[in-house]
mmCIF file with all atom_site columns, C-alpha atoms and ligand atoms in Angstrom:
data_model
loop_
_atom_site.group_PDB
_atom_site.id
_atom_site.type_symbol
_atom_site.label_atom_id
_atom_site.label_alt_id
_atom_site.label_comp_id
_atom_site.label_asym_id
_atom_site.label_entity_id
_atom_site.label_seq_id
_atom_site.pdbx_PDB_ins_code
_atom_site.Cartn_x
_atom_site.Cartn_y
_atom_site.Cartn_z
_atom_site.occupancy
_atom_site.B_iso_or_equiv
_atom_site.pdbx_formal_charge
_atom_site.auth_seq_id
_atom_site.auth_comp_id
_atom_site.auth_asym_id
_atom_site.auth_atom_id
_atom_site.pdbx_PDB_model_num
ATOM   1   C CA  . MET H 1 1   ? -15.370 -22.840 34.082 1.00 0.00 ? 1   MET H CA  1
ATOM   2   C CA  . LEU H 1 2   ? -13.139 -25.453 35.544 1.00 0.00 ? 2   LEU H CA  1
ATOM   3   C CA  . THR H 1 3   ? -9.783  -24.361 36.714 1.00 0.00 ? 3   THR H CA  1
ATOM   4   C CA  . LEU H 1 4   ? -6.996  -26.498 35.819 1.00 0.00 ? 4   LEU H CA  1
ATOM   5   C CA  . GLU H 1 5   ? -3.576  -27.067 37.541 1.00 0.00 ? 5   GLU H CA  1
ATOM   6   C CA  . THR H 1 6   ? -0.164  -28.280 36.387 1.00 0.00 ? 6   THR H CA  1
ATOM   7   C CA  . PRO H 1 7   ? 2.989   -28.440 38.238 1.00 0.00 ? 7   PRO H CA  1
ATOM   8   C CA  . ARG H 1 8   ? 4.018   -24.854 37.358 1.00 0.00 ? 8   ARG H CA  1
ATOM   9   C CA  . LEU H 1 9   ? 0.638   -23.430 35.950 1.00 0.00 ? 9   LEU H CA  1
ATOM   10  C CA  . LEU H 1 10  ? -2.923  -22.412 36.833 1.00 0.00 ? 10  LEU H CA  1
ATOM   11  C CA  . LEU H 1 11  ? -5.360  -22.268 33.963 1.00 0.00 ? 11  LEU H CA  1
ATOM   12  C CA  . ARG H 1 12  ? -8.389  -19.882 35.236 1.00 0.00 ? 12  ARG H CA  1
ATOM   13  C CA  . PRO H 1 13  ? -10.920 -17.862 33.455 1.00 0.00 ? 13  PRO H CA  1
ATOM   14  C CA  . TYR H 1 14  ? -9.868  -14.283 32.114 1.00 0.00 ? 14  TYR H CA  1
ATOM   15  C CA  . THR H 1 15  ? -11.199 -11.357 34.071 1.00 0.00 ? 15  THR H CA  1
ATOM   16  C CA  . ASP H 1 16  ? -11.715 -7.806  33.148 1.00 0.00 ? 16  ASP H CA  1
ATOM   17  C CA  . ASP H 1 17  ? -8.689  -7.280  35.405 1.00 0.00 ? 17  ASP H CA  1
ATOM   18  C CA  . ASP H 1 18  ? -6.583  -9.053  32.839 1.00 0.00 ? 18  ASP H CA  1
ATOM   19  C CA  . ALA H 1 19  ? -7.207  -6.584  29.991 1.00 0.00 ? 19  ALA H CA  1
ATOM   20  C CA  . ALA H 1 20  ? -3.613  -4.869  30.203 1.00 0.00 ? 20  ALA H CA  1
ATOM   21  C CA  . PHE H 1 21  ? -2.027  -8.233  29.665 1.00 0.00 ? 21  PHE H CA  1
ATOM   22  C CA  . VAL H 1 22  ? -4.515  -9.241  26.811 1.00 0.00 ? 22  VAL H CA  1
ATOM   23  C CA  . LEU H 1 23  ? -3.653  -5.989  25.124 1.00 0.00 ? 23  LEU H CA  1
ATOM   24  C CA  . ASP H 1 24  ? 0.027   -6.381  25.474 1.00 0.00 ? 24  ASP H CA  1
ATOM   25  C CA  . LEU H 1 25  ? -0.224  -9.941  24.094 1.00 0.00 ? 25  LEU H CA  1
ATOM   26  C CA  . TYR H 1 26  ? -2.364  -9.418  21.153 1.00 0.00 ? 26  TYR H CA  1
ATOM   27  C CA  . SER H 1 27  ? -1.024  -6.236  20.024 1.00 0.00 ? 27  SER H CA  1
ATOM   28  C CA  . ARG H 1 28  ? 2.268   -7.791  19.104 1.00 0.00 ? 28  ARG H CA  1
ATOM   29  C CA  . ARG H 1 29  ? 3.154   -8.690  15.617 1.00 0.00 ? 29  ARG H CA  1
ATOM   30  C CA  . GLU H 1 30  ? 5.338   -11.807 16.551 1.00 0.00 ? 30  GLU H CA  1
ATOM   31  C CA  . VAL H 1 31  ? 2.113   -13.141 18.593 1.00 0.00 ? 31  VAL H CA  1
ATOM   32  C CA  . GLN H 1 32  ? -0.255  -12.380 15.573 1.00 0.00 ? 32  GLN H CA  1
ATOM   33  C CA  . GLN H 1 33  ? 1.844   -13.419 12.668 1.00 0.00 ? 33  GLN H CA  1
ATOM   34  C CA  . PHE H 1 34  ? 0.499   -16.799 12.273 1.00 0.00 ? 34  PHE H CA  1
ATOM   35  C CA  . LEU H 1 35  ? -2.918  -16.252 13.714 1.00 0.00 ? 35  LEU H CA  1
ATOM   36  C CA  . GLY H 1 36  ? -5.838  -16.258 11.129 1.00 0.00 ? 36  GLY H CA  1
ATOM   37  C CA  . VAL H 1 37  ? -5.509  -15.270 7.497  1.00 0.00 ? 37  VAL H CA  1
ATOM   38  C CA  . SER H 1 38  ? -4.832  -11.667 7.603  1.00 0.00 ? 38  SER H CA  1
ATOM   39  C CA  . PRO H 1 39  ? -3.428  -11.073 11.173 1.00 0.00 ? 39  PRO H CA  1
ATOM   40  C CA  . LYS H 1 40  ? -4.903  -7.767  13.005 1.00 0.00 ? 40  LYS H CA  1
ATOM   41  C CA  . LEU H 1 41  ? -3.015  -6.268  15.970 1.00 0.00 ? 41  LEU H CA  1
ATOM   42  C CA  . MET H 1 42  ? -5.223  -5.271  18.874 1.00 0.00 ? 42  MET H CA  1
ATOM   43  C CA  . LYS H 1 43  ? -5.305  -1.545  19.304 1.00 0.00 ? 43  LYS H CA  1
ATOM   44  C CA  . ASP H 1 44  ? -6.840  -0.614  22.716 1.00 0.00 ? 44  ASP H CA  1
ATOM   45  C CA  . SER H 1 45  ? -8.169  -1.997  26.114 1.00 0.00 ? 45  SER H CA  1
ATOM   46  C CA  . ALA H 1 46  ? -11.804 -1.845  24.612 1.00 0.00 ? 46  ALA H CA  1
ATOM   47  C CA  . GLU H 1 47  ? -10.841 -4.493  22.224 1.00 0.00 ? 47  GLU H CA  1
ATOM   48  C CA  . ALA H 1 48  ? -9.078  -6.538  25.006 1.00 0.00 ? 48  ALA H CA  1
ATOM   49  C CA  . LEU H 1 49  ? -12.401 -6.288  27.268 1.00 0.00 ? 49  LEU H CA  1
ATOM   50  C CA  . ALA H 1 50  ? -14.533 -7.221  24.277 1.00 0.00 ? 50  ALA H CA  1
ATOM   51  C CA  . LEU H 1 51  ? -12.262 -10.231 23.550 1.00 0.00 ? 51  LEU H CA  1
ATOM   52  C CA  . ILE H 1 52  ? -12.534 -11.398 27.205 1.00 0.00 ? 52  ILE H CA  1
ATOM   53  C CA  . ALA H 1 53  ? -16.293 -11.352 27.197 1.00 0.00 ? 53  ALA H CA  1
ATOM   54  C CA  . ALA H 1 54  ? -16.397 -13.075 23.969 1.00 0.00 ? 54  ALA H CA  1
ATOM   55  C CA  . TRP H 1 55  ? -14.061 -15.833 25.394 1.00 0.00 ? 55  TRP H CA  1
ATOM   56  C CA  . ASN H 1 56  ? -16.299 -16.113 28.599 1.00 0.00 ? 56  ASN H CA  1
ATOM   57  C CA  . ARG H 1 57  ? -19.151 -16.861 26.539 1.00 0.00 ? 57  ARG H CA  1
ATOM   58  C CA  . LEU H 1 58  ? -17.511 -19.910 25.120 1.00 0.00 ? 58  LEU H CA  1
ATOM   59  C CA  . ASP H 1 59  ? -17.530 -21.501 28.484 1.00 0.00 ? 59  ASP H CA  1
ATOM   60  C CA  . ASP H 1 60  ? -19.911 -24.525 28.394 1.00 0.00 ? 60  ASP H CA  1
ATOM   61  C CA  . GLY H 1 61  ? -18.212 -26.574 31.041 1.00 0.00 ? 61  GLY H CA  1
ATOM   62  C CA  . THR H 1 62  ? -16.063 -28.355 28.565 1.00 0.00 ? 62  THR H CA  1
ATOM   63  C CA  . CYS H 1 63  ? -14.905 -25.625 25.985 1.00 0.00 ? 63  CYS H CA  1
ATOM   64  C CA  . GLY H 1 64  ? -13.670 -22.195 27.061 1.00 0.00 ? 64  GLY H CA  1
ATOM   65  C CA  . VAL H 1 65  ? -10.619 -20.029 27.066 1.00 0.00 ? 65  VAL H CA  1
ATOM   66  C CA  . TRP H 1 66  ? -8.207  -20.106 29.949 1.00 0.00 ? 66  TRP H CA  1
ATOM   67  C CA  . ALA H 1 67  ? -5.710  -17.612 31.167 1.00 0.00 ? 67  ALA H CA  1
ATOM   68  C CA  . VAL H 1 68  ? -2.363  -19.360 31.789 1.00 0.00 ? 68  VAL H CA  1
ATOM   69  C CA  . GLN H 1 69  ? -0.770  -18.167 35.159 1.00 0.00 ? 69  GLN H CA  1
ATOM   70  C CA  . VAL H 1 70  ? 2.626   -19.129 36.218 1.00 0.00 ? 70  VAL H CA  1
ATOM   71  C CA  . MET H 1 71  ? 3.071   -19.871 39.860 1.00 0.00 ? 71  MET H CA  1
ATOM   72  C CA  . ASP H 1 72  ? 6.908   -19.660 40.557 1.00 0.00 ? 72  ASP H CA  1
ATOM   73  C CA  . ALA H 1 73  ? 8.775   -21.243 43.509 1.00 0.00 ? 73  ALA H CA  1
ATOM   74  C CA  . ALA H 1 74  ? 8.921   -17.863 45.410 1.00 0.00 ? 74  ALA H CA  1
ATOM   75  C CA  . GLY H 1 75  ? 5.108   -17.883 45.370 1.00 0.00 ? 75  GLY H CA  1
ATOM   76  C CA  . SER H 1 76  ? 4.787   -14.912 42.889 1.00 0.00 ? 76  SER H CA  1
ATOM   77  C CA  . GLU H 1 77  ? 2.554   -15.158 39.880 1.00 0.00 ? 77  GLU H CA  1
ATOM   78  C CA  . HIS H 1 78  ? 2.207   -13.739 36.398 1.00 0.00 ? 78  HIS H CA  1
ATOM   79  C CA  . LEU H 1 79  ? 0.223   -14.348 33.303 1.00 0.00 ? 79  LEU H CA  1
ATOM   80  C CA  . ALA H 1 80  ? 2.072   -16.136 30.346 1.00 0.00 ? 80  ALA H CA  1
ATOM   81  C CA  . GLY H 1 81  ? -0.684  -16.699 27.817 1.00 0.00 ? 81  GLY H CA  1
ATOM   82  C CA  . THR H 1 82  ? -3.963  -18.121 26.577 1.00 0.00 ? 82  THR H CA  1
ATOM   83  C CA  . LEU H 1 83  ? -5.138  -21.724 26.012 1.00 0.00 ? 83  LEU H CA  1
ATOM   84  C CA  . LEU H 1 84  ? -8.307  -22.160 24.004 1.00 0.00 ? 84  LEU H CA  1
ATOM   85  C CA  . LEU H 1 85  ? -10.656 -25.121 23.516 1.00 0.00 ? 85  LEU H CA  1
ATOM   86  C CA  . LYS H 1 86  ? -13.492 -24.167 21.143 1.00 0.00 ? 86  LYS H CA  1
ATOM   87  C CA  . PRO H 1 87  ? -15.608 -24.916 18.116 1.00 0.00 ? 87  PRO H CA  1
ATOM   88  C CA  . ILE H 1 88  ? -13.597 -24.518 14.878 1.00 0.00 ? 88  ILE H CA  1
ATOM   89  C CA  . PRO H 1 89  ? -15.410 -22.992 11.768 1.00 0.00 ? 89  PRO H CA  1
ATOM   90  C CA  . ALA H 1 90  ? -15.661 -24.875 8.436  1.00 0.00 ? 90  ALA H CA  1
ATOM   91  C CA  . SER H 1 91  ? -14.180 -23.348 5.427  1.00 0.00 ? 91  SER H CA  1
ATOM   92  C CA  . GLY H 1 92  ? -16.852 -21.772 3.277  1.00 0.00 ? 92  GLY H CA  1
ATOM   93  C CA  . PRO H 1 93  ? -18.421 -18.249 2.718  1.00 0.00 ? 93  PRO H CA  1
ATOM   94  C CA  . GLU H 1 94  ? -20.387 -18.605 5.919  1.00 0.00 ? 94  GLU H CA  1
ATOM   95  C CA  . ARG H 1 95  ? -17.876 -20.041 8.139  1.00 0.00 ? 95  ARG H CA  1
ATOM   96  C CA  . LYS H 1 96  ? -20.494 -22.446 9.538  1.00 0.00 ? 96  LYS H CA  1
ATOM   97  C CA  . PRO H 1 97  ? -19.452 -24.588 12.648 1.00 0.00 ? 97  PRO H CA  1
ATOM   98  C CA  . SER H 1 98  ? -17.541 -27.709 11.394 1.00 0.00 ? 98  SER H CA  1
ATOM   99  C CA  . GLY H 1 99  ? -18.714 -29.833 14.352 1.00 0.00 ? 99  GLY H CA  1
ATOM   100 C CA  . ASP H 1 100 ? -15.029 -30.188 15.532 1.00 0.00 ? 100 ASP H CA  1
ATOM   101 C CA  . ILE H 1 101 ? -13.370 -28.760 18.497 1.00 0.00 ? 101 ILE H CA  1
ATOM   102 C CA  . GLU H 1 102 ? -9.878  -27.084 18.258 1.00 0.00 ? 102 GLU H CA  1
ATOM   103 C CA  . ILE H 1 103 ? -7.325  -26.451 20.811 1.00 0.00 ? 103 ILE H CA  1
ATOM   104 C CA  . GLY H 1 104 ? -5.051  -23.472 20.500 1.00 0.00 ? 104 GLY H CA  1
ATOM   105 C CA  . TRP H 1 105 ? -2.239  -21.592 22.370 1.00 0.00 ? 105 TRP H CA  1
ATOM   106 C CA  . HIS H 1 106 ? -1.012  -18.114 22.309 1.00 0.00 ? 106 HIS H CA  1
ATOM   107 C CA  . PHE H 1 107 ? 1.900   -17.050 24.739 1.00 0.00 ? 107 PHE H CA  1
ATOM   108 C CA  . HIS H 1 108 ? 3.713   -13.902 25.589 1.00 0.00 ? 108 HIS H CA  1
ATOM   109 C CA  . PRO H 1 109 ? 7.303   -13.952 24.177 1.00 0.00 ? 109 PRO H CA  1
ATOM   110 C CA  . ASP H 1 110 ? 8.669   -13.112 27.530 1.00 0.00 ? 110 ASP H CA  1
ATOM   111 C CA  . SER H 1 111 ? 7.328   -16.800 28.584 1.00 0.00 ? 111 SER H CA  1
ATOM   112 C CA  . TRP H 1 112 ? 8.547   -18.688 25.141 1.00 0.00 ? 112 TRP H CA  1
ATOM   113 C CA  . GLY H 1 113 ? 10.962  -21.126 25.336 1.00 0.00 ? 113 GLY H CA  1
ATOM   114 C CA  . LYS H 1 114 ? 10.104  -22.447 28.916 1.00 0.00 ? 114 LYS H CA  1
ATOM   115 C CA  . GLY H 1 115 ? 7.666   -25.250 27.870 1.00 0.00 ? 115 GLY H CA  1
ATOM   116 C CA  . TYR H 1 116 ? 4.740   -23.504 29.255 1.00 0.00 ? 116 TYR H CA  1
ATOM   117 C CA  . ALA H 1 117 ? 2.529   -23.866 26.083 1.00 0.00 ? 117 ALA H CA  1
ATOM   118 C CA  . PRO H 1 118 ? 2.912   -27.882 26.040 1.00 0.00 ? 118 PRO H CA  1
ATOM   119 C CA  . GLU H 1 119 ? 2.329   -28.016 29.760 1.00 0.00 ? 119 GLU H CA  1
ATOM   120 C CA  . ALA H 1 120 ? -0.860  -25.952 29.576 1.00 0.00 ? 120 ALA H CA  1
ATOM   121 C CA  . ALA H 1 121 ? -2.150  -27.854 26.299 1.00 0.00 ? 121 ALA H CA  1
ATOM   122 C CA  . ALA H 1 122 ? -1.641  -31.238 27.737 1.00 0.00 ? 122 ALA H CA  1
ATOM   123 C CA  . ALA H 1 123 ? -3.785  -30.169 30.837 1.00 0.00 ? 123 ALA H CA  1
ATOM   124 C CA  . VAL H 1 124 ? -6.442  -29.008 28.465 1.00 0.00 ? 124 VAL H CA  1
ATOM   125 C CA  . LEU H 1 125 ? -6.395  -32.003 26.352 1.00 0.00 ? 125 LEU H CA  1
ATOM   126 C CA  . ASP H 1 126 ? -6.736  -34.334 29.250 1.00 0.00 ? 126 ASP H CA  1
ATOM   127 C CA  . HIS H 1 127 ? -9.659  -32.255 30.331 1.00 0.00 ? 127 HIS H CA  1
ATOM   128 C CA  . ALA H 1 128 ? -11.396 -32.329 27.030 1.00 0.00 ? 128 ALA H CA  1
ATOM   129 C CA  . LEU H 1 129 ? -10.904 -36.150 26.649 1.00 0.00 ? 129 LEU H CA  1
ATOM   130 C CA  . ALA H 1 130 ? -12.082 -36.579 30.284 1.00 0.00 ? 130 ALA H CA  1
ATOM   131 C CA  . ARG H 1 131 ? -15.241 -34.690 29.444 1.00 0.00 ? 131 ARG H CA  1
ATOM   132 C CA  . GLY H 1 132 ? -15.884 -37.022 26.597 1.00 0.00 ? 132 GLY H CA  1
ATOM   133 C CA  . LEU H 1 133 ? -14.818 -35.148 23.473 1.00 0.00 ? 133 LEU H CA  1
ATOM   134 C CA  . PRO H 1 134 ? -14.316 -37.768 20.735 1.00 0.00 ? 134 PRO H CA  1
ATOM   135 C CA  . LYS H 1 135 ? -11.684 -35.670 19.006 1.00 0.00 ? 135 LYS H CA  1
ATOM   136 C CA  . VAL H 1 136 ? -9.636  -32.432 19.461 1.00 0.00 ? 136 VAL H CA  1
ATOM   137 C CA  . VAL H 1 137 ? -7.976  -30.835 16.393 1.00 0.00 ? 137 VAL H CA  1
ATOM   138 C CA  . ALA H 1 138 ? -5.270  -28.240 16.077 1.00 0.00 ? 138 ALA H CA  1
ATOM   139 C CA  . VAL H 1 139 ? -4.545  -26.283 12.967 1.00 0.00 ? 139 VAL H CA  1
ATOM   140 C CA  . ILE H 1 140 ? -1.071  -24.498 12.449 1.00 0.00 ? 140 ILE H CA  1
ATOM   141 C CA  . ASN H 1 141 ? 0.220   -22.182 9.807  1.00 0.00 ? 141 ASN H CA  1
ATOM   142 C CA  . PRO H 1 142 ? 2.777   -24.332 7.779  1.00 0.00 ? 142 PRO H CA  1
ATOM   143 C CA  . ALA H 1 143 ? 5.413   -21.649 8.592  1.00 0.00 ? 143 ALA H CA  1
ATOM   144 C CA  . ASN H 1 144 ? 4.889   -21.942 12.559 1.00 0.00 ? 144 ASN H CA  1
ATOM   145 C CA  . GLY H 1 145 ? 7.534   -24.408 13.529 1.00 0.00 ? 145 GLY H CA  1
ATOM   146 C CA  . ALA H 1 146 ? 7.276   -23.674 17.215 1.00 0.00 ? 146 ALA H CA  1
ATOM   147 C CA  . SER H 1 147 ? 3.444   -24.447 17.190 1.00 0.00 ? 147 SER H CA  1
ATOM   148 C CA  . ARG H 1 148 ? 4.080   -27.581 15.288 1.00 0.00 ? 148 ARG H CA  1
ATOM   149 C CA  . ARG H 1 149 ? 6.491   -28.613 17.988 1.00 0.00 ? 149 ARG H CA  1
ATOM   150 C CA  . VAL H 1 150 ? 3.889   -28.004 20.654 1.00 0.00 ? 150 VAL H CA  1
ATOM   151 C CA  . CYS H 1 151 ? 1.439   -30.291 18.910 1.00 0.00 ? 151 CYS H CA  1
ATOM   152 C CA  . GLU H 1 152 ? 4.270   -33.027 18.772 1.00 0.00 ? 152 GLU H CA  1
ATOM   153 C CA  . LYS H 1 153 ? 4.987   -32.545 22.400 1.00 0.00 ? 153 LYS H CA  1
ATOM   154 C CA  . VAL H 1 154 ? 1.491   -33.243 23.417 1.00 0.00 ? 154 VAL H CA  1
ATOM   155 C CA  . GLY H 1 155 ? 1.033   -36.148 21.250 1.00 0.00 ? 155 GLY H CA  1
ATOM   156 C CA  . LEU H 1 156 ? -1.211  -34.912 18.690 1.00 0.00 ? 156 LEU H CA  1
ATOM   157 C CA  . HIS H 1 157 ? -1.139  -36.719 15.482 1.00 0.00 ? 157 HIS H CA  1
ATOM   158 C CA  . HIS H 1 158 ? -0.150  -35.066 12.051 1.00 0.00 ? 158 HIS H CA  1
ATOM   159 C CA  . GLN H 1 159 ? -2.746  -35.536 9.531  1.00 0.00 ? 159 GLN H CA  1
ATOM   160 C CA  . GLY H 1 160 ? -1.166  -33.627 6.597  1.00 0.00 ? 160 GLY H CA  1
ATOM   161 C CA  . THR H 1 161 ? -2.473  -30.453 5.172  1.00 0.00 ? 161 THR H CA  1
ATOM   162 C CA  . SER H 1 162 ? -6.089  -29.531 5.127  1.00 0.00 ? 162 SER H CA  1
ATOM   163 C CA  . ASP H 1 163 ? -8.227  -26.821 3.877  1.00 0.00 ? 163 ASP H CA  1
ATOM   164 C CA  . ARG H 1 164 ? -11.282 -27.960 5.725  1.00 0.00 ? 164 ARG H CA  1
ATOM   165 C CA  . TYR H 1 165 ? -11.188 -25.064 8.304  1.00 0.00 ? 165 TYR H CA  1
ATOM   166 C CA  . TYR H 1 166 ? -10.831 -21.191 8.378  1.00 0.00 ? 166 TYR H CA  1
ATOM   167 C CA  . ASN H 1 167 ? -10.612 -20.841 4.427  1.00 0.00 ? 167 ASN H CA  1
ATOM   168 C CA  . ALA H 1 168 ? -7.020  -21.671 4.850  1.00 0.00 ? 168 ALA H CA  1
ATOM   169 C CA  . VAL H 1 169 ? -4.437  -24.397 4.062  1.00 0.00 ? 169 VAL H CA  1
ATOM   170 C CA  . CYS H 1 170 ? -3.130  -25.473 7.466  1.00 0.00 ? 170 CYS H CA  1
ATOM   171 C CA  . GLU H 1 171 ? -1.070  -28.349 8.970  1.00 0.00 ? 171 GLU H CA  1
ATOM   172 C CA  . LEU H 1 172 ? -3.792  -30.315 10.494 1.00 0.00 ? 172 LEU H CA  1
ATOM   173 C CA  . PHE H 1 173 ? -3.045  -32.202 13.953 1.00 0.00 ? 173 PHE H CA  1
ATOM   174 C CA  . SER H 1 174 ? -5.564  -34.420 15.925 1.00 0.00 ? 174 SER H CA  1
ATOM   175 C CA  . THR H 1 175 ? -5.932  -36.639 18.770 1.00 0.00 ? 175 THR H CA  1
ATOM   176 C CA  . GLU H 1 176 ? -6.990  -39.461 16.412 1.00 0.00 ? 176 GLU H CA  1
ATOM   177 C CA  . ARG H 1 177 ? -4.230  -41.634 14.704 1.00 0.00 ? 177 ARG H CA  1
ATOM   178 C CA  . PRO H 1 178 ? -3.992  -41.066 10.986 1.00 0.00 ? 178 PRO H CA  1
ATOM   179 C CA  . ALA H 1 179 ? -5.756  -43.483 8.834  1.00 0.00 ? 179 ALA H CA  1
ATOM   180 C CA  . CYS H 1 180 ? -3.547  -46.227 7.256  1.00 0.00 ? 180 CYS H CA  1
ATOM   181 C CA  . PRO H 1 181 ? -2.766  -45.392 3.817  1.00 0.00 ? 181 PRO H CA  1
HETATM 182 C C1  . COA K 2 .   ? 3.643   -21.501 19.599 1.00 0.00 ? 201 COA K C1  1
HETATM 183 C C2  . COA K 2 .   ? 4.131   -20.940 21.055 1.00 0.00 ? 201 COA K C2  1
HETATM 184 C C3  . COA K 2 .   ? 2.868   -21.144 21.940 1.00 0.00 ? 201 COA K C3  1
HETATM 185 C C4  . COA K 2 .   ? 5.238   -21.867 21.374 1.00 0.00 ? 201 COA K C4  1
HETATM 186 O O1  . COA K 2 .   ? 5.573   -21.545 22.658 1.00 0.00 ? 201 COA K O1  1
HETATM 187 P P1  . COA K 2 .   ? 6.895   -21.912 23.428 1.00 0.00 ? 201 COA K P1  1
HETATM 188 O O2  . COA K 2 .   ? 7.082   -21.297 24.811 1.00 0.00 ? 201 COA K O2  1
HETATM 189 O O3  . COA K 2 .   ? 8.163   -21.497 22.510 1.00 0.00 ? 201 COA K O3  1
HETATM 190 O O4  . COA K 2 .   ? 6.902   -23.385 23.514 1.00 0.00 ? 201 COA K O4  1
HETATM 191 P P2  . COA K 2 .   ? 8.110   -24.260 24.024 1.00 0.00 ? 201 COA K P2  1
HETATM 192 O O5  . COA K 2 .   ? 8.782   -23.788 25.125 1.00 0.00 ? 201 COA K O5  1
HETATM 193 O O6  . COA K 2 .   ? 7.436   -25.833 24.322 1.00 0.00 ? 201 COA K O6  1
HETATM 194 O O7  . COA K 2 .   ? 8.973   -24.534 22.779 1.00 0.00 ? 201 COA K O7  1
HETATM 195 C C5  . COA K 2 .   ? 8.639   -24.925 21.543 1.00 0.00 ? 201 COA K C5  1
HETATM 196 C C6  . COA K 2 .   ? 9.521   -25.871 20.860 1.00 0.00 ? 201 COA K C6  1
HETATM 197 O O8  . COA K 2 .   ? 9.479   -25.439 19.439 1.00 0.00 ? 201 COA K O8  1
HETATM 198 C C7  . COA K 2 .   ? 10.841  -25.262 19.173 1.00 0.00 ? 201 COA K C7  1
HETATM 199 N N1  . COA K 2 .   ? 10.877  -24.144 18.232 1.00 0.00 ? 201 COA K N1  1
HETATM 200 C C8  . COA K 2 .   ? 10.825  -22.880 18.345 1.00 0.00 ? 201 COA K C8  1
HETATM 201 N N2  . COA K 2 .   ? 10.891  -22.271 17.263 1.00 0.00 ? 201 COA K N2  1
HETATM 202 C C9  . COA K 2 .   ? 10.880  -23.043 16.297 1.00 0.00 ? 201 COA K C9  1
HETATM 203 C C10 . COA K 2 .   ? 10.833  -22.897 14.907 1.00 0.00 ? 201 COA K C10 1
HETATM 204 N N3  . COA K 2 .   ? 10.773  -21.807 14.181 1.00 0.00 ? 201 COA K N3  1
HETATM 205 N N4  . COA K 2 .   ? 10.905  -24.052 14.112 1.00 0.00 ? 201 COA K N4  1
HETATM 206 C C11 . COA K 2 .   ? 10.774  -25.278 14.744 1.00 0.00 ? 201 COA K C11 1
HETATM 207 N N5  . COA K 2 .   ? 10.765  -25.407 16.151 1.00 0.00 ? 201 COA K N5  1
HETATM 208 C C12 . COA K 2 .   ? 10.868  -24.363 16.916 1.00 0.00 ? 201 COA K C12 1
HETATM 209 C C13 . COA K 2 .   ? 11.612  -25.343 20.293 1.00 0.00 ? 201 COA K C13 1
HETATM 210 O O9  . COA K 2 .   ? 12.895  -25.538 20.210 1.00 0.00 ? 201 COA K O9  1
HETATM 211 C C14 . COA K 2 .   ? 10.694  -26.053 21.429 1.00 0.00 ? 201 COA K C14 1
HETATM 212 O O10 . COA K 2 .   ? 11.181  -27.380 21.190 1.00 0.00 ? 201 COA K O10 1
HETATM 213 P P3  . COA K 2 .   ? 11.948  -28.306 22.164 1.00 0.00 ? 201 COA K P3  1
HETATM 214 O O11 . COA K 2 .   ? 11.397  -28.079 23.485 1.00 0.00 ? 201 COA K O11 1
HETATM 215 O O12 . COA K 2 .   ? 11.929  -29.522 21.584 1.00 0.00 ? 201 COA K O12 1
HETATM 216 O O13 . COA K 2 .   ? 13.236  -27.602 22.096 1.00 0.00 ? 201 COA K O13 1
HETATM 217 C C15 . COA K 2 .   ? 4.455   -19.472 20.894 1.00 0.00 ? 201 COA K C15 1
HETATM 218 O O14 . COA K 2 .   ? 5.682   -19.406 20.013 1.00 0.00 ? 201 COA K O14 1
HETATM 219 C C16 . COA K 2 .   ? 3.339   -18.535 20.658 1.00 0.00 ? 201 COA K C16 1
HETATM 220 O O15 . COA K 2 .   ? 2.740   -18.335 21.529 1.00 0.00 ? 201 COA K O15 1
HETATM 221 N N6  . COA K 2 .   ? 3.440   -18.068 19.468 1.00 0.00 ? 201 COA K N6  1
HETATM 222 C C17 . COA K 2 .   ? 2.449   -17.077 19.122 1.00 0.00 ? 201 COA K C17 1
HETATM 223 C C18 . COA K 2 .   ? 1.117   -17.524 18.877 1.00 0.00 ? 201 COA K C18 1
HETATM 224 C C19 . COA K 2 .   ? 0.948   -18.575 17.844 1.00 0.00 ? 201 COA K C19 1
HETATM 225 O O16 . COA K 2 .   ? 1.490   -18.590 16.911 1.00 0.00 ? 201 COA K O16 1
HETATM 226 N N7  . COA K 2 .   ? 0.234   -19.654 18.436 1.00 0.00 ? 201 COA K N7  1
HETATM 227 C C20 . COA K 2 .   ? -0.036  -20.928 17.752 1.00 0.00 ? 201 COA K C20 1
HETATM 228 C C21 . COA K 2 .   ? -1.156  -20.608 16.824 1.00 0.00 ? 201 COA K C21 1
HETATM 229 S S1  . COA K 2 .   ? -1.653  -22.163 16.006 1.00 0.00 ? 201 COA K S1  1
#
């Protein structure tokens, strides 16, 4: 998987050594509350290791899941969150691939409010477009104002609400400009 760098961040693959961070992140209600139709809190490190393995299987040179590591001025580093670029399932009983690619971001509350999510997302969007993806979408729970703001900050265009993905009504953002009315 391609490692990506921004002024403050290193985006690199997750490894098994990151399981404690993954468990800490995904066992939190404030992180999970807007993820999925019925959010489920992670329970143990076995689940964290299984998720890391599943994420690493998504790596195809373009799509993948990155661990976002903060490099501070003093030279120390810590994990802040996750950036995802992956196929998004269509709504429907079988959740078949929709053919579209989604971007997503999950950050640890200790790292909220510092602009890391848009900084990391912008790097992944640049990577996706440089790799030739024609379109990237983001689907946001309508109550998730912070995530909506991240979409706006990276220049994703609001397309209105949509039930096209995940069997849920979401705010849909995409790299494409909305069609003229
Ligand atoms: C979404 C998330 C990544 C945002 O991270 P963050 O570190 O707060 O991002 P930023 O530092 O860029 O700040 C977000 C922006 O949203 C704004 N914001 C925060 N809470 C908000 C709210 N409830 N409503 C509207 N805007 C809000 C902030 O003021 C900021 O905007 P500004 O820079 O113009 O002031 C973080 O909240 C998160 O990981 N949440 C849990 C996982 C999640 O829901 N992911 C999205 C799934 S689609």
